[in-house]
Coordinates of C-alpha atoms and ligand atoms in Angstrom, one line a residue:
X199 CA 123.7 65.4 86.6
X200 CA 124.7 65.3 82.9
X201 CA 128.6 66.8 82.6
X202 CA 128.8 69.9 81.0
X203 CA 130.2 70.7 77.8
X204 CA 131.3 74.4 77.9
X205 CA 135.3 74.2 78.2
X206 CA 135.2 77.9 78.7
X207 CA 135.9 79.6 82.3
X208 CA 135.6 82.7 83.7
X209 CA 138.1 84.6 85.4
X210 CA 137.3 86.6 88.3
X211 CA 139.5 89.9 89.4
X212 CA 140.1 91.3 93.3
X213 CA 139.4 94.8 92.1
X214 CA 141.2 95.9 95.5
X215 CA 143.9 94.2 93.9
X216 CA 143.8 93.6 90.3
X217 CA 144.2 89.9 90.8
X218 CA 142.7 87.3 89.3
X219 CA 141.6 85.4 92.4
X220 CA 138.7 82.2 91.4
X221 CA 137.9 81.0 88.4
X222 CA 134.6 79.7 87.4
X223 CA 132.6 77.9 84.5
X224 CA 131.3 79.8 81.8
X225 CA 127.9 78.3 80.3
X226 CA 127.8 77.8 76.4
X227 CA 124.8 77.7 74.2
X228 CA 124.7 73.7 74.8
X229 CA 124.9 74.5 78.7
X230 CA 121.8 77.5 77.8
X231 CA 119.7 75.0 75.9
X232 CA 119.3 72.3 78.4
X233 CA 119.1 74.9 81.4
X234 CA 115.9 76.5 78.9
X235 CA 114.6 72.5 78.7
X236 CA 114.3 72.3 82.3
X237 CA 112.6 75.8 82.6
X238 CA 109.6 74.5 80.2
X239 CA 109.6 70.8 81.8
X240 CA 109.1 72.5 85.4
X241 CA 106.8 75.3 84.6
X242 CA 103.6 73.6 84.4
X243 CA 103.8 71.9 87.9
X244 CA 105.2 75.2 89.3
X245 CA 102.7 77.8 87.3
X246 CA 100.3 74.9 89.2
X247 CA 101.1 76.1 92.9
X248 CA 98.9 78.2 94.3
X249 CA 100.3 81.9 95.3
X250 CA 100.6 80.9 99.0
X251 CA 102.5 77.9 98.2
X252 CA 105.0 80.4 95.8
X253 CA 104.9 82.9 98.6
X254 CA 106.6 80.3 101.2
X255 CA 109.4 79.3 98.9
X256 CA 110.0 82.9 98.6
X257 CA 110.1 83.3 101.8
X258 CA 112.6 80.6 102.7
X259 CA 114.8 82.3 99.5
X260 CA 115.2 85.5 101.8
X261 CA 115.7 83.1 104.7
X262 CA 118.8 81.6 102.6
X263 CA 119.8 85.0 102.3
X264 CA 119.5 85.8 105.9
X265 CA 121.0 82.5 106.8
X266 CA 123.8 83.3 104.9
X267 CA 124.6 86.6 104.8
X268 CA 128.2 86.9 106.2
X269 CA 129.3 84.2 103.6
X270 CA 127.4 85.7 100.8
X271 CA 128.8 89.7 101.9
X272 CA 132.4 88.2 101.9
X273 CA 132.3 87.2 98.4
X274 CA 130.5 90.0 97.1
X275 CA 132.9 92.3 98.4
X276 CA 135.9 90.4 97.3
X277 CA 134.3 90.3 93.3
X278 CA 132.9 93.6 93.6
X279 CA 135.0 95.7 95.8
X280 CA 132.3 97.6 98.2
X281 CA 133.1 97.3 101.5
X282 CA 131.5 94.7 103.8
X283 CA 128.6 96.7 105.5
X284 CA 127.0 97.5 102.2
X285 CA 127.5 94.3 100.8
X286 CA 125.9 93.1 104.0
X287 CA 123.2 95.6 103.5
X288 CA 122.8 94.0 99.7
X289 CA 122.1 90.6 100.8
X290 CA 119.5 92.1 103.6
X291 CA 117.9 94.5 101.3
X292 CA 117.3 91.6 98.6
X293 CA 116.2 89.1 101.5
X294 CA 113.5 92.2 102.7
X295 CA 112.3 93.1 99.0
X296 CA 111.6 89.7 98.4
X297 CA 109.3 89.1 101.0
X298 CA 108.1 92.7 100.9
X299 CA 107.3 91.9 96.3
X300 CA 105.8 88.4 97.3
X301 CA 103.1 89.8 100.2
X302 CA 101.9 92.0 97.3
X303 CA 98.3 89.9 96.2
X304 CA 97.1 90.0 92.6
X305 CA 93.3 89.3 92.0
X306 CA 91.2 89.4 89.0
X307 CA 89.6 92.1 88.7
X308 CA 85.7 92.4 87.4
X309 CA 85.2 94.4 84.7
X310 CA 81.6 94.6 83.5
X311 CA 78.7 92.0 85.7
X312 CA 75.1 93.7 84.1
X313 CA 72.4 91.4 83.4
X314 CA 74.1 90.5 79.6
X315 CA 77.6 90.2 80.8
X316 CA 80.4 89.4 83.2
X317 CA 83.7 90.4 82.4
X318 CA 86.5 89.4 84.3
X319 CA 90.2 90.3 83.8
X320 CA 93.1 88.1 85.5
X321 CA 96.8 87.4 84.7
X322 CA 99.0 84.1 83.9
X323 CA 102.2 83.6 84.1
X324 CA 104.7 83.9 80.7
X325 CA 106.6 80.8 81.0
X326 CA 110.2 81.0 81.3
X327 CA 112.2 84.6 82.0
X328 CA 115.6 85.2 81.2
X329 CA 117.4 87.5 83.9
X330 CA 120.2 89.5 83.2
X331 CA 122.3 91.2 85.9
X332 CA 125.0 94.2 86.1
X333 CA 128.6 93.9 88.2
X334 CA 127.2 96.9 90.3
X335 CA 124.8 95.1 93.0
X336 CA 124.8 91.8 91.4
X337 CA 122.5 89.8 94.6
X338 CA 119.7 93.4 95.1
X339 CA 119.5 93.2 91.7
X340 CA 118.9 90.1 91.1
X341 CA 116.3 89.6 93.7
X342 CA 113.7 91.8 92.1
X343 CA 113.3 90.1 88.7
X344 CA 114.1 86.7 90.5
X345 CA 111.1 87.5 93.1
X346 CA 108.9 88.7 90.3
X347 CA 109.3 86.0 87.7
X348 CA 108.8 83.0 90.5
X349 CA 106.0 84.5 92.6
X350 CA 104.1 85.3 89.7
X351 CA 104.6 81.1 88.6
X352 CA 107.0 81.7 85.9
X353 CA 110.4 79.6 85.8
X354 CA 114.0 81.7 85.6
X355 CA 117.3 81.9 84.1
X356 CA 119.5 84.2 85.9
X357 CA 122.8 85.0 84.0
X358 CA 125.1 87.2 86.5
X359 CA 127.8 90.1 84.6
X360 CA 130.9 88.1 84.2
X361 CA 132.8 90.8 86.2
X362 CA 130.8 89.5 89.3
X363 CA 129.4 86.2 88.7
X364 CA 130.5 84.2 92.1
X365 CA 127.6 85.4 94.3
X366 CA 125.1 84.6 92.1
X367 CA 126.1 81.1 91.4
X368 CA 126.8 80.8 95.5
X369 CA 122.9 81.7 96.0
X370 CA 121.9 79.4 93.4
X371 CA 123.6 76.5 95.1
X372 CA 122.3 77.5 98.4
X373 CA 118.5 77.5 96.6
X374 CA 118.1 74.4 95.4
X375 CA 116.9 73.2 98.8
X376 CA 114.4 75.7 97.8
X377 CA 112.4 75.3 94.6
X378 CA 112.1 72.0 92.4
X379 CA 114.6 71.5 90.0
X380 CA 114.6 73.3 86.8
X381 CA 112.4 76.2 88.2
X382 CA 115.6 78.3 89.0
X383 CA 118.9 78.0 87.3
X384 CA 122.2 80.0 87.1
X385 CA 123.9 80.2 84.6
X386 CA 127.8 82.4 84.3
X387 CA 129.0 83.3 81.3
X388 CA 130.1 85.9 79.1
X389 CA 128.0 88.4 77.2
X390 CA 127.4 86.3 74.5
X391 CA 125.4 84.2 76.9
X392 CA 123.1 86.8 77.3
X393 CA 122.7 87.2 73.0
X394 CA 121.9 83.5 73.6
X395 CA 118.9 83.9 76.3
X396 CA 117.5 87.2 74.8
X397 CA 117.2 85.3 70.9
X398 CA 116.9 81.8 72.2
X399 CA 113.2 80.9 71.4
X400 CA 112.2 78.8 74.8
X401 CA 112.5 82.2 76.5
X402 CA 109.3 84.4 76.8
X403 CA 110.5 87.1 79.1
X404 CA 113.4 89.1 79.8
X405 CA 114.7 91.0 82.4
X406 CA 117.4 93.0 81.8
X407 CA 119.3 95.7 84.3
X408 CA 122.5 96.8 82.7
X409 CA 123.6 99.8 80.2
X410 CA 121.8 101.9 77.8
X411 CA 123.3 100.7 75.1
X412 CA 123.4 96.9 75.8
X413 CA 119.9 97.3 76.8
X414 CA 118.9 98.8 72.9
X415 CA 120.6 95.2 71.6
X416 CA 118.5 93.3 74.5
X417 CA 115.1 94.6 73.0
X418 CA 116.0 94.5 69.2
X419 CA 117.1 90.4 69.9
X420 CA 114.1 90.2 72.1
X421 CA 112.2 91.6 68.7
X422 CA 112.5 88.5 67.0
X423 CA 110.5 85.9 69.5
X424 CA 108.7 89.3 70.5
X425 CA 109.2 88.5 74.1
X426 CA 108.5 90.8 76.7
X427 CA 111.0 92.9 78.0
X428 CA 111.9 95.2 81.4
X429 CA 114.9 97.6 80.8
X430 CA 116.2 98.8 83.8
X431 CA 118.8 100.9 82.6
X432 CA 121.0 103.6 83.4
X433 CA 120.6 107.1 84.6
X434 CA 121.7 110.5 84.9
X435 CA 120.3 111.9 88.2
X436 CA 119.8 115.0 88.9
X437 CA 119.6 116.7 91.9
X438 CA 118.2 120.5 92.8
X439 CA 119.2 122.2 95.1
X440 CA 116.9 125.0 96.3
X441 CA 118.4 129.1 97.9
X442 CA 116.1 127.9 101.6
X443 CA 118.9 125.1 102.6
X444 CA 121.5 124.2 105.1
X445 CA 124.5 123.3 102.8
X446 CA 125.9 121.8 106.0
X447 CA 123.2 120.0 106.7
X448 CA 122.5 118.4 103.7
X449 CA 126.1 117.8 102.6
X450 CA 126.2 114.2 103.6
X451 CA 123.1 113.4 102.6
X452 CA 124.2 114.4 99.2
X453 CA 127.3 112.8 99.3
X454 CA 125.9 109.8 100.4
X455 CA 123.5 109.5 98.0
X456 CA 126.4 110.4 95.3
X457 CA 128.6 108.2 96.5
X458 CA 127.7 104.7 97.5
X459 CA 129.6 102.1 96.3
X460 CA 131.6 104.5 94.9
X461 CA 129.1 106.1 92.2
X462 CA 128.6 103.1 90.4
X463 CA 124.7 103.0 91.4
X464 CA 122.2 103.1 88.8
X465 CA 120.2 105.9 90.4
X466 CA 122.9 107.4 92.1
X467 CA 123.2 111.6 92.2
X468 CA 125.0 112.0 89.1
X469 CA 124.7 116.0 88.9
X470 CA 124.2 118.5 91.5
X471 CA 122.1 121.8 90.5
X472 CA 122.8 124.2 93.5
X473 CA 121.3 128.0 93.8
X474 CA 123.8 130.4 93.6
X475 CA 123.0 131.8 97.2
X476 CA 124.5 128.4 98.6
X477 CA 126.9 127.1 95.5
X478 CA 129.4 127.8 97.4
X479 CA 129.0 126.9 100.3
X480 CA 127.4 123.8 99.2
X481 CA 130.8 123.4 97.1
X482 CA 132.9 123.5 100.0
X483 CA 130.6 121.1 102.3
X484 CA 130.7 118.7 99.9
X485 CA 134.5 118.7 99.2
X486 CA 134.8 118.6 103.0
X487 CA 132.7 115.3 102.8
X488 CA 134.9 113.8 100.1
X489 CA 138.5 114.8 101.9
X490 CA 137.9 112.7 105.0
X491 CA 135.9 109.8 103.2
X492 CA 138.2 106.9 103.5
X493 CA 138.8 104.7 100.8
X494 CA 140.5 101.4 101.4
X495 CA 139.5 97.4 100.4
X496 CA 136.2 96.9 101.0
X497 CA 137.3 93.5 103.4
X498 CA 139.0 96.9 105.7
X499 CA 136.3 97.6 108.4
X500 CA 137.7 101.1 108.2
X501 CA 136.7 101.4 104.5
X502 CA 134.3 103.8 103.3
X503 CA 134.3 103.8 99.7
X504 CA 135.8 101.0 98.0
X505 CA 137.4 100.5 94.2
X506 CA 136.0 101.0 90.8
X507 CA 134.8 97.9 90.3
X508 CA 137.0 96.8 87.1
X509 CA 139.4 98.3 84.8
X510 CA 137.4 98.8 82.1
X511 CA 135.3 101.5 84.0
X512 CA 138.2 102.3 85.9
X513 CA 139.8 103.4 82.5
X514 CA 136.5 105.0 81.3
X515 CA 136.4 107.4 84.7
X516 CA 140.2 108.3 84.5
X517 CA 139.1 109.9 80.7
X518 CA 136.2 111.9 81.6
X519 CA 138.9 113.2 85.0
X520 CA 141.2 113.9 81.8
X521 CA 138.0 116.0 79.8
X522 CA 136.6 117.6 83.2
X523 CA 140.3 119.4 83.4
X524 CA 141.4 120.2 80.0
X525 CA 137.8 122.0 80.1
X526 CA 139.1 124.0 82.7
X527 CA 136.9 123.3 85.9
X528 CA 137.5 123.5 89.6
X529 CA 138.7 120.1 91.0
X530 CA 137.7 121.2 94.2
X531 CA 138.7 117.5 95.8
X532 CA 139.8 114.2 95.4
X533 CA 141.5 113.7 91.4
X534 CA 144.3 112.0 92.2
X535 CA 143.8 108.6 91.8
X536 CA 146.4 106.7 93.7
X537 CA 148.9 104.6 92.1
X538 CA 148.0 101.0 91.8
X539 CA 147.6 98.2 93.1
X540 CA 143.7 97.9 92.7
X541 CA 141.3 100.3 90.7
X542 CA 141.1 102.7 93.5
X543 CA 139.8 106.3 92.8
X544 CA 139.8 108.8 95.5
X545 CA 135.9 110.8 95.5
X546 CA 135.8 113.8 93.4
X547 CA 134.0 117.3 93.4
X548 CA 134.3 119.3 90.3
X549 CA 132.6 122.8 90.4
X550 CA 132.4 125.4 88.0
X551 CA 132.3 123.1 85.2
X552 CA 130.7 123.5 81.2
X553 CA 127.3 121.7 80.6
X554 CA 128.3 120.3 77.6
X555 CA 131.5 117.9 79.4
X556 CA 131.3 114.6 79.1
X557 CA 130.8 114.8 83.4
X558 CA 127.3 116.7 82.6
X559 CA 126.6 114.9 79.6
X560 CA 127.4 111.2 80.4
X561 CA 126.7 108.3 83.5
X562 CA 130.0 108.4 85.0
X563 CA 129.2 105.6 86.7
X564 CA 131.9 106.1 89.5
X565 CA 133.1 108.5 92.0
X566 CA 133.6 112.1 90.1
X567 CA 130.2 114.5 90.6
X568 CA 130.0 117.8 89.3
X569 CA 128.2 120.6 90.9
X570 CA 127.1 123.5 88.7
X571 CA 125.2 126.9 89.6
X572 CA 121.5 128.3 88.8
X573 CA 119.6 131.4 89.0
X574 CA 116.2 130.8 88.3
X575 CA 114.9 127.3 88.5
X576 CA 113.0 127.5 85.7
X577 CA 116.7 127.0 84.2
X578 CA 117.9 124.4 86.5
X579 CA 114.5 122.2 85.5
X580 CA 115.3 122.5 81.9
X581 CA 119.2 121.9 82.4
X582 CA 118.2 118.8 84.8
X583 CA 115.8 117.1 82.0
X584 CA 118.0 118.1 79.0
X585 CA 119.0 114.7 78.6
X586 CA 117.8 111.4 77.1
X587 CA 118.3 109.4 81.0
X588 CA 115.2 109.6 82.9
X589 CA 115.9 107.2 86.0
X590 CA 115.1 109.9 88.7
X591 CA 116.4 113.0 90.1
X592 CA 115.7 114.9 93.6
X593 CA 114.7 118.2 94.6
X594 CA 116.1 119.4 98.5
X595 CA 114.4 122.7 100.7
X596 CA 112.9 123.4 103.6
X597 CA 109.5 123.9 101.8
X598 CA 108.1 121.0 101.2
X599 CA 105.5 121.9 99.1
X600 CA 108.0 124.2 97.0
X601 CA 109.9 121.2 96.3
X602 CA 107.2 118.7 95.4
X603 CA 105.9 121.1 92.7
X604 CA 109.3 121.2 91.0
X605 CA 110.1 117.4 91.9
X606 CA 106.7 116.9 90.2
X607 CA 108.4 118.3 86.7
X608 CA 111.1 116.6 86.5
X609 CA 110.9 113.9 83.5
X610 CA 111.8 110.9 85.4
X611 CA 110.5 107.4 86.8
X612 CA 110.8 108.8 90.3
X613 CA 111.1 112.1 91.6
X614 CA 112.2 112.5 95.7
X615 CA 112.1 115.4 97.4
X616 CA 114.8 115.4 100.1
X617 CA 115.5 112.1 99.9
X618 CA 117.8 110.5 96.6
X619 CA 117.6 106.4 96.5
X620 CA 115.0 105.2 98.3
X621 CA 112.8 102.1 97.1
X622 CA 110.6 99.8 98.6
X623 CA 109.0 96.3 97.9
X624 CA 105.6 98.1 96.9
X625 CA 107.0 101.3 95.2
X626 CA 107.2 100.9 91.1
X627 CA 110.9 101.6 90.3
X628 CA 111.8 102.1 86.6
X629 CA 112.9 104.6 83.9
X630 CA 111.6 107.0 81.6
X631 CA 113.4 108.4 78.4
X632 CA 116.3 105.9 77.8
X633 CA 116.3 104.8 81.2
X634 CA 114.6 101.9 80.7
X635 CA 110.7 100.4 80.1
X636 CA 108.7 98.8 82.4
X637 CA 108.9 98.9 86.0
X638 CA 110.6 96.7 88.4
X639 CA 108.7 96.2 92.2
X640 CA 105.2 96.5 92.9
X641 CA 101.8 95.5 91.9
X642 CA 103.1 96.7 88.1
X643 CA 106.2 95.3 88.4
X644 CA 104.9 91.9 89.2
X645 CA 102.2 92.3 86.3
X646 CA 104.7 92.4 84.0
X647 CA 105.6 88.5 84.5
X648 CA 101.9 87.9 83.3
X649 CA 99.8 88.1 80.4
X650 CA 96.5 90.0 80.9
X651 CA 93.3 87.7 80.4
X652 CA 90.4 88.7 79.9
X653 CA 87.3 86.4 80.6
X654 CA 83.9 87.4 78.8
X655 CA 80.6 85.8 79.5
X656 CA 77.8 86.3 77.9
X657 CA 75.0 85.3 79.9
Ligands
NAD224 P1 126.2 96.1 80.7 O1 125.0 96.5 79.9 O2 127.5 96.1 80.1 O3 126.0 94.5 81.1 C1 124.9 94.1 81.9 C2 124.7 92.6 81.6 O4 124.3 92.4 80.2 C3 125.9 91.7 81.9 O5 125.4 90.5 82.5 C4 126.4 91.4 80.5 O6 127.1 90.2 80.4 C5 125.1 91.4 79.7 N1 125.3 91.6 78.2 C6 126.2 92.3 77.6 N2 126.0 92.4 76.3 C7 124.8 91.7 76.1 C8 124.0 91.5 74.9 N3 124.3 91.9 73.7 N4 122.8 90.9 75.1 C9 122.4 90.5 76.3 N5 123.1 90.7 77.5 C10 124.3 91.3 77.3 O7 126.1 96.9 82.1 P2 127.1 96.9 83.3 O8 128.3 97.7 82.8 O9 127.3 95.6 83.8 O10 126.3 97.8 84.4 C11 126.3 99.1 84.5 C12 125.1 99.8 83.9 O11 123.9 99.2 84.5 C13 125.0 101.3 84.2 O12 124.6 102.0 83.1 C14 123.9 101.4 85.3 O13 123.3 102.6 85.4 C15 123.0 100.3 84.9 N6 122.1 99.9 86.0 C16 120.8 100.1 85.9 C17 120.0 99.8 87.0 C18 118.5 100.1 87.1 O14 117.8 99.6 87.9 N7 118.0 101.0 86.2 C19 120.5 99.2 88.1 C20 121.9 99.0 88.1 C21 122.7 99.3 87.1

């Protein structure tokens, strides 16, 4: 093992707490350049295997992850702040995605075979993909791109958000029993690291699942080597809901979907569009839903809803609380965050609120949701896709078909009718608008590790 030269370290906050409570190394470009090395030394021999031989050490990765899951959960929860079940449910749902992406088969495909011709297209793998992680769901997301890059034969660098590295660099410890040296590495560090991987010219992919606006600097670095990119980005989801429902029914189910880990989901419910024969009683059911949700440390079994995961966000919620009530809307629960210790912020329903407030307008990212009134739903369909997100968005009634037609409007990457969240190993997952490009999952998702070849014969 050759010492590292990076003096820098990282220092990792309790955000139940506010503490600093580990430390850990930060990589530096030296660190990055070697870690890049190994990722083109072990490429050829690993591009080599065959798909089944790829598909087993992906399957003992989600083993790992089973294996391991109470360990893992624990220190997810103590870097991130979500309480234990869902971090449990993180480690599960990235060791069942895994296995799901890497039973997916991709064959070449014949194009043309006449008496002149045969024309065959297949794929081969890029080489070496940077992956770059958010502090929301640092191990799910993660295991996508990870799953994707490997399966596919490509080698990875997987650089966790500094808020949240210590998982990450835990299941890179535990997975070197698992694939050859230099095929995986993890590297922490700041995000200047991540300048580093997306203009460093040894990378040919990268995979990026953070903000808008980091993810604009991501692609114009990645410009320069012209590597291939996936954005997965953020979102604004909205969700309709149609005159035909049971607000008490369906409360939970929206609050659920709103707040998980406390908002700060990428394709969480972000606005709620609700006909005005049910606002308000839709209002009410939902306040009701945020009054008795407990909020405590995530390591408190009792816990719903955890802390914002670091101040910085923390701060950034607390100002658009300060715009939604100078611009004079309901605060219909929650909006009191307590005092400290810990980023702690009670859940929020804000009704009667403008369209233009920084609540409609913005990703919030945390645990404030407003919920505003239609008419006609022509209105509420332009009102849900005025906006340059496009992650996806929901439509809930008791006619189905009703609400597929309108769910099949809306200008998003996935559209779920009376549903809000739910992905699978095999179902594309991705952005339109600013939310992103590229896909993540599935048959296209995995494509997007490879290069399209195409084979022509003449005969
Ligand atoms: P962020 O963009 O601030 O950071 C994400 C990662 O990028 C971190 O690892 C960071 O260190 C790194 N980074 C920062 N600047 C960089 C640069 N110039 N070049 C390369 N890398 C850089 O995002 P965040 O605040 O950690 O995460 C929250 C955001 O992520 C939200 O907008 C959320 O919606 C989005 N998100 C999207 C998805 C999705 O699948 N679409 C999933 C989860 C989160």
């Amino acid at each position: 093992m050759t010492e590292r030269v990076s003096h820098e370290w990282l220092e990792v906050i309790n955000p139940a707490t506010g503490e600093v409570f580990a430390r850990c190394p930060a990589a530096g470009r030296v660190e990055l350049d070697r870690a890049v090395a190994a990722a083109r030394d072990a490429f050829p021999a690993w591009r080599a295997r065959s798909f089944e031989d790829r598909r087993s050490a992906i399957r003992r990765m989600a083993q790992v992850l089973r294996d391991h899951q109470a360990e893992l959960a624990e220190l997810l929860t103590l870097e991130q702040g979500k309480p234990l079940t869902q971090s449990r449910d993180e480690i599960m749902r990235a060791a069942t995605q895994s296995e799901g992406m890497a039973q997916i088969s991709i064959e070449p495909e014949v194009l043309l075979d006449d008496a002149a011709r045969h024309i065959e297209l297949s794929y081969f793998p890029l080489g070496v993909v940077g992956i770059i992680t958010p502090w929301n769901a640092p191990i799910n997301l993660a295991a996508g791109p990870l799953t994707s890059a490997l399966y596919t034969g490509n080698t990875a660098i997987l650089k966790p958000s500094p808020y949240t590295p210590l998982t990450t660099l835990k299941l890179g410890e535990l997975l070197r029993e698992v694939f050859p040296p230099g095929v995986l590495a993890v590297l922490a560090g700041g995000d200047e690291l991540g300048e580093w991987m997306t203009g460093h010219p040894g990378v040919d992919k990268i995979s990026f699942t953070g903000s808008v606006a980091t993810g604009k600097k991501v692609m114009a670095s990645a410009a320069g080597t012209l590597k291939r990119v996936t954005l997965e980005l953020g979102g604004n989801d909205a969700a309709i809901v149609l005159d035909d429902v049971d607000p008490a029914a369906i409360a939970p189910k929206l609050f659920a979907a709103s707040f998980v880990n406390s908002g700060q989901v990428c394709m969480a419910i972000k606005r709620i569009y609700a006909h005005e024969r049910i606002y308000d009683a839709l209002c009410e059911a939902l306040a009701a839903q945020a009054r008795k949700a407990r909020i405590g440390s995530g390591l408190d079994p009792e816990s719903e809803l955890g802390p914002i995961q670091n101040q910085e966000q923390y701060r950034r919620v607390l100002g658009i609380l300060e715009d939604t009530r100078r611009s004079g809307a309901r605060i219909l629960a929650g909006g009191e965050p307590p005092p400290g210790p810990g980023y702690f912020f009670p859940p929020t329903i804000v009704a009667d609120i403008d369209e233009h407030s920084r609540l409609v307008q913005e990703e919030q990212f945390g645990p404030i949701v407003p919920v505003l009134k239609f008419r006609d739903v022509e209105d509420a369909l332009r009102r849900a896709n005025d906006t340059r997100y496009g992650l996806s968005g929901s439509v809930w009634s008791g006619d189905i078909e009703r609400a597929a037609s309108i769910a099949a409007r809306l200008e998003v990457g996935t559209a779920w009718v009376n549903q809000h969240r739910a992905t699978s190993a095999t179902v594309p997952f991705g952005g339109a608008k600013e939310s992103g490009i590229g896909r993540q999952y599935s048959v296209l998702g995995l494509k997007s590790y490879m290069e399209p070849r195409v084979i022509s014969v003449l005969k």
